[in-house]
Amino acid sequence: MVKAVVGVNWGDEGKGKITDTLAENADIVIRFQGGANAGHTIVNNYGKFALHLLPSGVFHQNIMNILGNGVAFDIDKFVNEIEDITSKGVPKPQIMISDRVQVMMPYHVLFDTLEESRLAGKSFGSTKSGIAPFYSDKFAKIGWQINEFYQDDEALMEKINRVADQKDALLENLYHTNKIDREGLLNWIKERRDKVKPYLGNVSLYLNDAIKENKTILLEGQLGTMKDPDHGIYPMVTSSSPIAGYGAIGAGIPPYEIKQIVAVSKAYSSAVGAGAFVSEIFGDEAVALRNHGGDGGEYGATTGRPRRVGWYDIVASRYGCRLQGATDVAFTVLDDLGYLDEIPVCVAYELDGKEIHEFPVTRDLERCKPVIKVFKGWKCDIRGISKFEDLPQEAQDYVNFTEKELGYPITIVSNGPARTDIIYRESKLKH
Ligand code: GDP
Ligand code: MG
């Protein structure tokens, strides 16, 4: 059975923790999009880890961890991340990388950095991991599938020249900087290709066999619906689709095999990068939420940047669940709201004097103001509680209200960063 774990909102909803928890009963975990710009924080008996590229199943020795064809494969970050976890005592995980995956080239990272500084104040808030230039090249058909690295020097040089002719025009004329070092790039490829060769495999064949054998496969999404290039807050989005449906493409499996879609949504909002964020809060209120948030504060797992924070946004989340096709909602980080006397929730938007309930297109979104409803806080620590009925009534009310407004079943409540901080909840809603 194939399950997807995906983000409802802007990312950082706690997908890593939910994947790591669900991985306990999985055979395969696969990343199907995005790259090393992800930051999934996992706390387990080996310690606390921020995974960027590796799938969140790497802490379970029986699990095959896969990087699917849809991923932006950063070789150096991949190698470093394996070294990092193994140096902290995690046994070497089983890993397979699609032989069709495309490689993050050094000039992608360079272009990302150059473009961010060219745009200066108007930038997209990129993590400068090369993601946008990478996916642009993929669809412009000048990307590098990893299998192309194993050609002879002449064929490699021919492709390098073809790509560099284009890149150099921009480097010289738009960014006024040095051209691509073509020989250097050839060496860069040759220095890396043998390191990753042992991991390469025919992922779609492997997965299709695994489906026949009834294995449990987790598709692990990065970011969330609001960052989808089609359905998100374009153009303040990422460059690959974080929507469960794309899991079929980015892993190479039939869409009808994805039977369960666990859509992860945090009990308040956070976002990184620029873009409209209707329920955002500022000042002391924001500082308090940020510092109480996540596990040790809402600061980027990849960049360390303070995340923008706000109240839970029903309008965005309902839309996010719908686009993901949520069969289950995992409602996370509920414990962190325990400090609040009152918990505001954004239940609708006001657009040009009218109340709206459907998430609008970006141009309208920018003019929306939050319509807030306030809940009574529970004012205590709810970590360690494992039954929904044992939560304080105010916390139950908050979850019940959210579920009713979303219209999607909340079947998992996460009340702490560790694997064990999890409550499975019966829902009367059917997806
Ligand atoms: P991801 O990108 O969706 O995997 O989320 P991140 O790992 O970037 O951010 C979520 C943060 O919340 C991390 O610091 C997690 O350790 C933490 N976290 C996840 N679930 C919970 C929870 O239920 N309670 C608390 N307090 N922290 C959580
Ligand atoms: Mg994250």
Tab-separated table of N, CA and C in Angstrom, residues 4-156:
chain	number	residue	atom	x	y	z
A	4	ALA	N	0.970	8.696	1.249
A	4	ALA	CA	1.754	9.916	1.078
A	4	ALA	C	1.676	10.733	2.363
A	5	VAL	N	2.798	11.330	2.742
A	5	VAL	CA	2.812	12.274	3.857
A	5	VAL	C	3.202	13.625	3.265
A	6	VAL	N	2.262	14.548	3.269
A	6	VAL	CA	2.473	15.803	2.548
A	6	VAL	C	2.055	16.997	3.396
A	7	GLY	N	2.518	18.171	2.988
A	7	GLY	CA	2.242	19.389	3.752
A	7	GLY	C	0.985	20.094	3.263
A	8	VAL	N	0.166	20.548	4.203
A	8	VAL	CA	-1.069	21.254	3.857
A	8	VAL	C	-0.782	22.723	3.567
A	9	ASN	N	0.233	23.289	4.241
A	9	ASN	CA	0.379	24.739	4.258
A	9	ASN	C	1.645	25.228	3.553
A	10	TRP	N	2.553	25.860	4.303
A	10	TRP	CA	3.722	26.487	3.698
A	10	TRP	C	4.976	25.638	3.904
A	11	GLY	N	4.814	24.456	4.402
A	11	GLY	CA	5.962	23.629	4.779
A	11	GLY	C	6.220	23.723	6.266
A	12	ASP	N	7.135	22.911	6.757
A	12	ASP	CA	7.503	22.901	8.184
A	12	ASP	C	6.321	22.578	9.087
A	13	GLU	N	5.436	21.750	8.599
A	13	GLU	CA	4.255	21.376	9.393
A	13	GLU	C	4.565	20.228	10.350
A	14	GLY	N	5.751	19.613	10.184
A	14	GLY	CA	6.091	18.446	11.009
A	14	GLY	C	6.002	17.142	10.221
A	15	LYS	N	6.180	17.252	8.902
A	15	LYS	CA	6.111	16.043	8.054
A	15	LYS	C	7.185	15.031	8.413
A	16	GLY	N	8.401	15.552	8.743
A	16	GLY	CA	9.513	14.658	9.084
A	16	GLY	C	9.154	13.793	10.276
A	17	LYS	N	8.609	14.420	11.288
A	17	LYS	CA	8.224	13.680	12.489
A	17	LYS	C	7.131	12.655	12.182
A	18	ILE	N	6.143	13.053	11.412
A	18	ILE	CA	5.044	12.131	11.087
A	18	ILE	C	5.573	10.981	10.207
A	19	THR	N	6.429	11.301	9.249
A	19	THR	CA	6.997	10.242	8.402
A	19	THR	C	7.820	9.283	9.240
A	20	ASP	N	8.658	9.843	10.104
A	20	ASP	CA	9.498	8.999	10.955
A	20	ASP	C	8.626	8.093	11.833
A	21	THR	N	7.525	8.629	12.324
A	21	THR	CA	6.618	7.833	13.162
A	21	THR	C	5.928	6.745	12.339
A	22	LEU	N	5.389	7.130	11.180
A	22	LEU	CA	4.702	6.143	10.341
A	22	LEU	C	5.685	5.134	9.751
A	23	ALA	N	6.951	5.532	9.657
A	23	ALA	CA	7.970	4.651	9.066
A	23	ALA	C	8.154	3.378	9.885
A	24	GLU	N	7.742	3.438	11.133
A	24	GLU	CA	7.846	2.268	11.995
A	24	GLU	C	7.189	1.038	11.351
A	25	ASN	N	6.131	1.292	10.574
A	25	ASN	CA	5.433	0.181	9.914
A	25	ASN	C	5.585	0.231	8.397
A	26	ALA	N	6.669	0.813	7.922
A	26	ALA	CA	6.828	0.929	6.466
A	26	ALA	C	8.020	0.104	5.984
A	27	ASP	N	8.017	-0.226	4.705
A	27	ASP	CA	9.147	-0.937	4.096
A	27	ASP	C	10.017	0.004	3.274
A	28	ILE	N	9.372	1.041	2.730
A	28	ILE	CA	10.081	1.943	1.823
A	28	ILE	C	9.643	3.380	2.114
A	29	VAL	N	10.603	4.310	2.158
A	29	VAL	CA	10.266	5.735	2.223
A	29	VAL	C	10.924	6.413	1.039
A	30	ILE	N	10.165	7.217	0.328
A	30	ILE	CA	10.704	7.816	-0.889
A	30	ILE	C	10.414	9.305	-0.967
A	31	ARG	N	11.454	10.070	-1.274
A	31	ARG	CA	11.276	11.497	-1.577
A	31	ARG	C	10.966	11.609	-3.063
A	32	PHE	N	9.939	12.379	-3.426
A	32	PHE	CA	9.533	12.428	-4.833
A	32	PHE	C	9.694	13.785	-5.493
A	33	GLN	N	10.109	14.789	-4.755
A	33	GLN	CA	10.272	16.138	-5.339
A	33	GLN	C	11.182	16.946	-4.433
A	34	GLY	N	11.519	18.155	-4.897
A	34	GLY	CA	12.329	19.054	-4.084
A	34	GLY	C	13.760	18.548	-3.961
A	35	GLY	N	14.518	19.254	-3.144
A	35	GLY	CA	15.922	18.881	-3.021
A	35	GLY	C	16.420	19.105	-1.618
A	36	ALA	N	17.675	19.539	-1.537
A	36	ALA	CA	18.309	19.703	-0.233
A	36	ALA	C	17.860	20.991	0.451
A	37	ASN	N	16.859	21.647	-0.128
A	37	ASN	CA	16.302	22.840	0.526
A	37	ASN	C	15.272	22.473	1.589
A	38	ALA	N	14.958	21.182	1.681
A	38	ALA	CA	14.002	20.754	2.713
A	38	ALA	C	14.684	20.805	4.070
A	39	GLY	N	13.891	20.874	5.104
A	39	GLY	CA	14.457	20.746	6.444
A	39	GLY	C	13.452	19.995	7.280
A	40	HIS	N	13.681	18.703	7.448
A	40	HIS	CA	12.779	17.879	8.245
A	40	HIS	C	13.480	17.531	9.544
A	41	THR	N	12.891	17.974	10.638
A	41	THR	CA	13.525	17.751	11.926
A	41	THR	C	12.979	16.483	12.557
A	42	ILE	N	13.869	15.643	12.990
A	42	ILE	CA	13.454	14.372	13.583
A	42	ILE	C	14.178	14.175	14.906
A	43	VAL	N	13.400	13.854	15.898
A	43	VAL	CA	13.976	13.577	17.214
A	43	VAL	C	13.705	12.107	17.513
A	44	ASN	N	14.757	11.323	17.717
A	44	ASN	CA	14.551	9.901	18.054
A	44	ASN	C	15.662	9.459	19.000
A	45	ASN	N	15.769	8.164	19.227
A	45	ASN	CA	16.733	7.720	20.245
A	45	ASN	C	18.201	7.928	19.849
A	46	TYR	N	18.462	8.277	18.573
A	46	TYR	CA	19.844	8.605	18.197
A	46	TYR	C	20.177	10.079	18.456
A	47	GLY	N	19.141	10.896	18.641
A	47	GLY	CA	19.378	12.324	18.855
A	47	GLY	C	18.423	13.161	18.030
A	48	LYS	N	18.849	14.398	17.756
A	48	LYS	CA	18.013	15.310	16.968
A	48	LYS	C	18.701	15.568	15.629
A	49	PHE	N	17.966	15.400	14.543
A	49	PHE	CA	18.553	15.524	13.211
A	49	PHE	C	17.730	16.449	12.337
A	50	ALA	N	18.413	17.195	11.473
A	50	ALA	CA	17.723	17.962	10.442
A	50	ALA	C	18.087	17.318	9.108
A	51	LEU	N	17.141	16.631	8.514
A	51	LEU	CA	17.394	16.004	7.214
A	51	LEU	C	17.038	16.981	6.112
A	52	HIS	N	17.887	17.042	5.104
A	52	HIS	CA	17.619	17.961	4.001
A	52	HIS	C	17.275	17.205	2.729
A	53	LEU	N	18.019	16.149	2.460
A	53	LEU	CA	17.813	15.404	1.212
A	53	LEU	C	17.419	13.959	1.478
A	54	LEU	N	17.945	13.386	2.533
A	54	LEU	CA	17.664	11.974	2.811
A	54	LEU	C	16.204	11.798	3.239
A	55	PRO	N	15.586	10.732	2.804
A	55	PRO	CA	14.221	10.434	3.257
A	55	PRO	C	14.211	10.181	4.766
A	56	SER	N	13.064	10.425	5.379
A	56	SER	CA	12.974	10.323	6.837
A	56	SER	C	12.925	8.886	7.350
A	57	GLY	N	13.128	7.910	6.476
A	57	GLY	CA	13.165	6.515	6.934
A	57	GLY	C	14.573	6.037	7.263
A	58	VAL	N	15.552	6.917	7.160
A	58	VAL	CA	16.957	6.487	7.304
A	58	VAL	C	17.329	6.024	8.715
A	59	PHE	N	16.441	6.257	9.665
A	59	PHE	CA	16.754	5.814	11.028
A	59	PHE	C	16.250	4.399	11.310
A	60	HIS	N	15.592	3.822	10.329
A	60	HIS	CA	15.062	2.462	10.482
A	60	HIS	C	15.867	1.562	9.536
A	61	GLN	N	16.587	0.605	10.108
A	61	GLN	CA	17.520	-0.178	9.286
A	61	GLN	C	16.842	-1.093	8.274
A	62	ASN	N	15.610	-1.468	8.553
A	62	ASN	CA	14.906	-2.378	7.642
A	62	ASN	C	14.262	-1.639	6.465
A	63	ILE	N	14.344	-0.327	6.467
A	63	ILE	CA	13.641	0.452	5.435
A	63	ILE	C	14.556	0.793	4.258
A	64	MET	N	14.012	0.639	3.047
A	64	MET	CA	14.714	1.122	1.864
A	64	MET	C	14.327	2.591	1.663
A	65	ASN	N	15.315	3.453	1.633
A	65	ASN	CA	15.095	4.889	1.447
A	65	ASN	C	15.432	5.270	0.016
A	66	ILE	N	14.484	5.920	-0.638
A	66	ILE	CA	14.664	6.160	-2.071
A	66	ILE	C	14.594	7.647	-2.395
A	67	LEU	N	15.484	8.058	-3.296
A	67	LEU	CA	15.345	9.384	-3.910
A	67	LEU	C	14.793	9.146	-5.309
A	68	GLY	N	13.577	9.594	-5.522
A	68	GLY	CA	12.903	9.345	-6.798
A	68	GLY	C	13.388	10.288	-7.893
A	69	ASN	N	12.936	10.004	-9.109
A	69	ASN	CA	13.330	10.789	-10.276
A	69	ASN	C	12.927	12.260	-10.164
A	70	GLY	N	11.919	12.571	-9.329
A	70	GLY	CA	11.440	13.948	-9.240
A	70	GLY	C	12.282	14.858	-8.358
A	71	VAL	N	13.278	14.273	-7.696
A	71	VAL	CA	14.082	15.026	-6.723
A	71	VAL	C	15.197	15.801	-7.433
A	72	ALA	N	15.614	16.901	-6.832
A	72	ALA	CA	16.811	17.626	-7.275
A	72	ALA	C	17.981	17.064	-6.467
A	73	PHE	N	18.807	16.261	-7.119
A	73	PHE	CA	19.807	15.474	-6.406
A	73	PHE	C	21.120	16.239	-6.261
A	74	ASP	N	21.397	16.659	-5.030
A	74	ASP	CA	22.632	17.381	-4.733
A	74	ASP	C	23.638	16.371	-4.168
A	75	ILE	N	24.621	16.013	-4.981
A	75	ILE	CA	25.515	14.906	-4.627
A	75	ILE	C	26.302	15.195	-3.347
A	76	ASP	N	26.900	16.372	-3.259
A	76	ASP	CA	27.750	16.659	-2.092
A	76	ASP	C	26.927	16.678	-0.806
A	77	LYS	N	25.749	17.265	-0.901
A	77	LYS	CA	24.912	17.323	0.309
A	77	LYS	C	24.448	15.920	0.700
A	78	PHE	N	24.192	15.099	-0.295
A	78	PHE	CA	23.792	13.713	-0.040
A	78	PHE	C	24.913	12.972	0.708
A	79	VAL	N	26.118	13.067	0.175
A	79	VAL	CA	27.261	12.371	0.785
A	79	VAL	C	27.494	12.890	2.212
A	80	ASN	N	27.445	14.208	2.372
A	80	ASN	CA	27.665	14.788	3.711
A	80	ASN	C	26.597	14.368	4.706
A	81	GLU	N	25.381	14.281	4.219
A	81	GLU	CA	24.285	13.951	5.139
A	81	GLU	C	24.401	12.509	5.624
A	82	ILE	N	24.815	11.614	4.734
A	82	ILE	CA	25.026	10.226	5.173
A	82	ILE	C	26.146	10.187	6.209
A	83	GLU	N	27.233	10.917	5.912
A	83	GLU	CA	28.353	10.956	6.864
A	83	GLU	C	27.913	11.514	8.207
A	84	ASP	N	27.093	12.559	8.142
A	84	ASP	CA	26.647	13.213	9.367
A	84	ASP	C	25.842	12.253	10.250
A	85	ILE	N	24.872	11.567	9.669
A	85	ILE	CA	24.050	10.705	10.543
A	85	ILE	C	24.839	9.490	11.024
A	86	THR	N	25.696	8.933	10.156
A	86	THR	CA	26.444	7.748	10.598
A	86	THR	C	27.478	8.132	11.666
A	87	SER	N	28.015	9.366	11.559
A	87	SER	CA	28.995	9.792	12.579
A	87	SER	C	28.309	9.978	13.937
A	88	LYS	N	26.989	10.135	13.922
A	88	LYS	CA	26.261	10.291	15.191
A	88	LYS	C	25.669	8.963	15.664
A	89	GLY	N	26.139	7.870	15.080
A	89	GLY	CA	25.768	6.556	15.606
A	89	GLY	C	24.622	5.854	14.893
A	90	VAL	N	24.061	6.488	13.867
A	90	VAL	CA	22.982	5.819	13.127
A	90	VAL	C	23.630	4.799	12.179
A	91	PRO	N	23.192	3.538	12.214
A	91	PRO	CA	23.772	2.562	11.282
A	91	PRO	C	23.511	2.975	9.825
A	92	LYS	N	24.421	2.585	8.933
A	92	LYS	CA	24.306	3.014	7.530
A	92	LYS	C	22.956	2.567	6.949
A	93	PRO	N	22.164	3.524	6.469
A	93	PRO	CA	20.828	3.159	5.976
A	93	PRO	C	20.873	2.515	4.589
A	94	GLN	N	19.793	1.827	4.245
A	94	GLN	CA	19.628	1.321	2.874
A	94	GLN	C	19.117	2.475	2.015
A	95	ILE	N	19.796	2.691	0.898
A	95	ILE	CA	19.429	3.830	0.047
A	95	ILE	C	19.439	3.426	-1.423
A	96	MET	N	18.452	3.892	-2.154
A	96	MET	CA	18.458	3.723	-3.610
A	96	MET	C	18.120	5.073	-4.252
A	97	ILE	N	18.823	5.358	-5.328
A	97	ILE	CA	18.585	6.621	-6.041
A	97	ILE	C	18.168	6.290	-7.469
A	98	SER	N	17.141	6.947	-7.927
A	98	SER	CA	16.664	6.688	-9.286
A	98	SER	C	17.759	6.986	-10.312
A	99	ASP	N	17.929	6.070	-11.274
A	99	ASP	CA	18.917	6.334	-12.328
A	99	ASP	C	18.412	7.408	-13.306
A	100	ARG	N	17.208	7.889	-13.072
A	100	ARG	CA	16.680	8.995	-13.876
A	100	ARG	C	16.677	10.317	-13.096
A	101	VAL	N	17.178	10.306	-11.892
A	101	VAL	CA	17.169	11.544	-11.108
A	101	VAL	C	18.082	12.556	-11.793
A	102	GLN	N	17.738	13.838	-11.677
A	102	GLN	CA	18.617	14.853	-12.257
A	102	GLN	C	19.504	15.452	-11.171
A	103	VAL	N	20.680	15.892	-11.611
A	103	VAL	CA	21.707	16.324	-10.659
A	103	VAL	C	21.719	17.848	-10.526
A	104	MET	N	21.803	18.282	-9.281
A	104	MET	CA	22.014	19.698	-8.986
A	104	MET	C	23.454	20.041	-9.350
A	105	MET	N	23.634	20.898	-10.357
A	105	MET	CA	24.981	21.239	-10.812
A	105	MET	C	25.467	22.483	-10.053
A	106	PRO	N	26.794	22.652	-9.949
A	106	PRO	CA	27.286	23.806	-9.190
A	106	PRO	C	26.776	25.139	-9.742
A	107	TYR	N	26.577	25.202	-11.065
A	107	TYR	CA	26.107	26.474	-11.620
A	107	TYR	C	24.635	26.744	-11.278
A	108	HIS	N	23.882	25.720	-10.917
A	108	HIS	CA	22.505	25.988	-10.466
A	108	HIS	C	22.515	26.769	-9.164
A	109	VAL	N	23.375	26.346	-8.261
A	109	VAL	CA	23.488	27.036	-6.973
A	109	VAL	C	23.994	28.463	-7.204
A	110	LEU	N	24.975	28.581	-8.097
A	110	LEU	CA	25.532	29.897	-8.420
A	110	LEU	C	24.445	30.829	-8.964
A	111	PHE	N	23.654	30.334	-9.929
A	111	PHE	CA	22.607	31.168	-10.515
A	111	PHE	C	21.553	31.567	-9.483
A	112	ASP	N	21.235	30.653	-8.596
A	112	ASP	CA	20.256	30.947	-7.548
A	112	ASP	C	20.747	32.114	-6.686
A	113	THR	N	22.017	32.044	-6.318
A	113	THR	CA	22.618	33.080	-5.471
A	113	THR	C	22.697	34.413	-6.225
A	114	LEU	N	23.138	34.351	-7.480
A	114	LEU	CA	23.269	35.584	-8.259
A	114	LEU	C	21.916	36.252	-8.466
A	115	GLU	N	20.900	35.438	-8.733
A	115	GLU	CA	19.568	35.997	-8.992
A	115	GLU	C	18.972	36.606	-7.720
A	116	GLU	N	19.178	35.941	-6.602
A	116	GLU	CA	18.665	36.490	-5.345
A	116	GLU	C	19.282	37.852	-5.054
A	117	SER	N	20.595	37.995	-5.316
A	117	SER	CA	21.184	39.300	-5.018
A	117	SER	C	20.814	40.326	-6.084
A	118	ARG	N	20.596	39.885	-7.325
A	118	ARG	CA	20.149	40.828	-8.358
A	118	ARG	C	18.774	41.409	-7.998
A	119	LEU	N	17.891	40.518	-7.493
A	119	LEU	CA	16.535	40.969	-7.140
A	119	LEU	C	16.516	41.754	-5.839
A	120	ALA	N	17.565	41.587	-5.064
A	120	ALA	CA	17.713	42.269	-3.764
A	120	ALA	C	16.417	42.247	-2.965
A	121	GLY	N	15.854	43.409	-2.639
A	121	GLY	CA	14.657	43.493	-1.796
A	121	GLY	C	13.440	42.784	-2.364
A	122	LYS	N	13.458	42.528	-3.685
A	122	LYS	CA	12.277	41.907	-4.303
A	122	LYS	C	12.453	40.406	-4.488
A	123	SER	N	13.377	39.822	-3.745
A	123	SER	CA	13.714	38.419	-3.961
A	123	SER	C	12.601	37.500	-3.465
A	124	PHE	N	12.699	36.220	-3.845
A	124	PHE	CA	11.691	35.232	-3.477
A	124	PHE	C	11.987	34.589	-2.128
A	125	GLY	N	13.101	34.949	-1.532
A	125	GLY	CA	13.474	34.311	-0.270
A	125	GLY	C	13.929	32.890	-0.493
A	126	SER	N	14.678	32.684	-1.566
A	126	SER	CA	15.176	31.345	-1.885
A	126	SER	C	16.182	30.885	-0.837
A	127	THR	N	16.278	29.562	-0.649
A	127	THR	CA	17.300	29.042	0.258
A	127	THR	C	18.653	28.973	-0.448
A	128	LYS	N	18.702	29.411	-1.678
A	128	LYS	CA	19.928	29.427	-2.501
A	128	LYS	C	20.525	28.029	-2.661
A	129	SER	N	19.642	27.049	-2.726
A	129	SER	CA	20.104	25.670	-2.945
A	129	SER	C	20.075	25.307	-4.422
A	130	GLY	N	19.743	26.261	-5.269
A	130	GLY	CA	19.770	26.011	-6.715
A	130	GLY	C	18.482	25.455	-7.292
A	131	ILE	N	17.431	25.423	-6.476
A	131	ILE	CA	16.211	24.719	-6.882
A	131	ILE	C	15.562	25.310	-8.142
A	132	ALA	N	15.344	26.613	-8.169
A	132	ALA	CA	14.650	27.193	-9.331
A	132	ALA	C	15.475	27.023	-10.621
A	133	PRO	N	16.770	27.359	-10.620
A	133	PRO	CA	17.551	27.125	-11.845
A	133	PRO	C	17.591	25.644	-12.238
A	134	PHE	N	17.621	24.768	-11.265
A	134	PHE	CA	17.644	23.327	-11.534
A	134	PHE	C	16.392	22.895	-12.301
A	135	TYR	N	15.210	23.236	-11.727
A	135	TYR	CA	13.968	22.787	-12.385
A	135	TYR	C	13.732	23.533	-13.693
A	136	SER	N	14.194	24.785	-13.800
A	136	SER	CA	14.070	25.481	-15.077
A	136	SER	C	14.824	24.707	-16.147
A	137	ASP	N	16.026	24.299	-15.812
A	137	ASP	CA	16.845	23.562	-16.786
A	137	ASP	C	16.236	22.208	-17.126
A	138	LYS	N	15.658	21.565	-16.108
A	138	LYS	CA	15.048	20.256	-16.360
A	138	LYS	C	13.982	20.387	-17.439
A	139	PHE	N	13.118	21.404	-17.282
A	139	PHE	CA	12.020	21.538	-18.238
A	139	PHE	C	12.458	22.231	-19.526
A	140	ALA	N	13.592	22.915	-19.479
A	140	ALA	CA	14.159	23.465	-20.722
A	140	ALA	C	15.010	22.398	-21.433
A	141	LYS	N	15.053	21.223	-20.833
A	141	LYS	CA	15.740	20.052	-21.401
A	141	LYS	C	17.255	20.232	-21.530
A	142	ILE	N	17.817	20.960	-20.594
A	142	ILE	CA	19.271	21.026	-20.524
A	142	ILE	C	19.765	20.573	-19.150
A	143	GLY	N	18.938	19.788	-18.471
A	143	GLY	CA	19.357	19.229	-17.180
A	143	GLY	C	20.212	17.981	-17.401
A	144	TRP	N	20.748	17.467	-16.290
A	144	TRP	CA	21.608	16.279	-16.343
A	144	TRP	C	20.950	15.140	-15.584
A	145	GLN	N	20.478	14.133	-16.291
A	145	GLN	CA	20.087	12.910	-15.590
A	145	GLN	C	21.383	12.234	-15.141
A	146	ILE	N	21.351	11.664	-13.946
A	146	ILE	CA	22.581	11.088	-13.398
A	146	ILE	C	23.218	10.073	-14.347
A	147	ASN	N	22.406	9.322	-15.072
A	147	ASN	CA	22.975	8.304	-15.974
A	147	ASN	C	23.864	8.911	-17.060
A	148	GLU	N	23.644	10.186	-17.370
A	148	GLU	CA	24.466	10.843	-18.395
A	148	GLU	C	25.903	11.055	-17.926
A	149	PHE	N	26.108	11.006	-16.605
A	149	PHE	CA	27.460	11.226	-16.066
A	149	PHE	C	28.424	10.116	-16.477
A	150	TYR	N	27.882	8.967	-16.891
A	150	TYR	CA	28.751	7.811	-17.152
A	150	TYR	C	29.106	7.669	-18.632
A	151	GLN	N	29.083	8.789	-19.338
A	151	GLN	CA	29.505	8.790	-20.741
A	151	GLN	C	31.003	9.093	-20.809
A	152	ASP	N	31.577	8.923	-22.022
A	152	ASP	CA	33.015	9.244	-22.144
A	152	ASP	C	33.215	10.769	-22.165
A	153	ASP	N	34.475	11.172	-22.016
A	153	ASP	CA	34.793	12.599	-21.880
A	153	ASP	C	34.270	13.427	-23.047
A	154	GLU	N	34.345	12.835	-24.218
A	154	GLU	CA	33.951	13.612	-25.405
A	154	GLU	C	32.451	13.952	-25.353
A	155	ALA	N	31.662	12.949	-25.029
A	155	ALA	CA	30.213	13.180	-24.956
A	155	ALA	C	29.876	14.143	-23.821
A	156	LEU	N	30.591	14.001	-22.705
A	156	LEU	CA	30.347	14.905	-21.582
A	156	LEU	C	30.686	16.345	-21.976
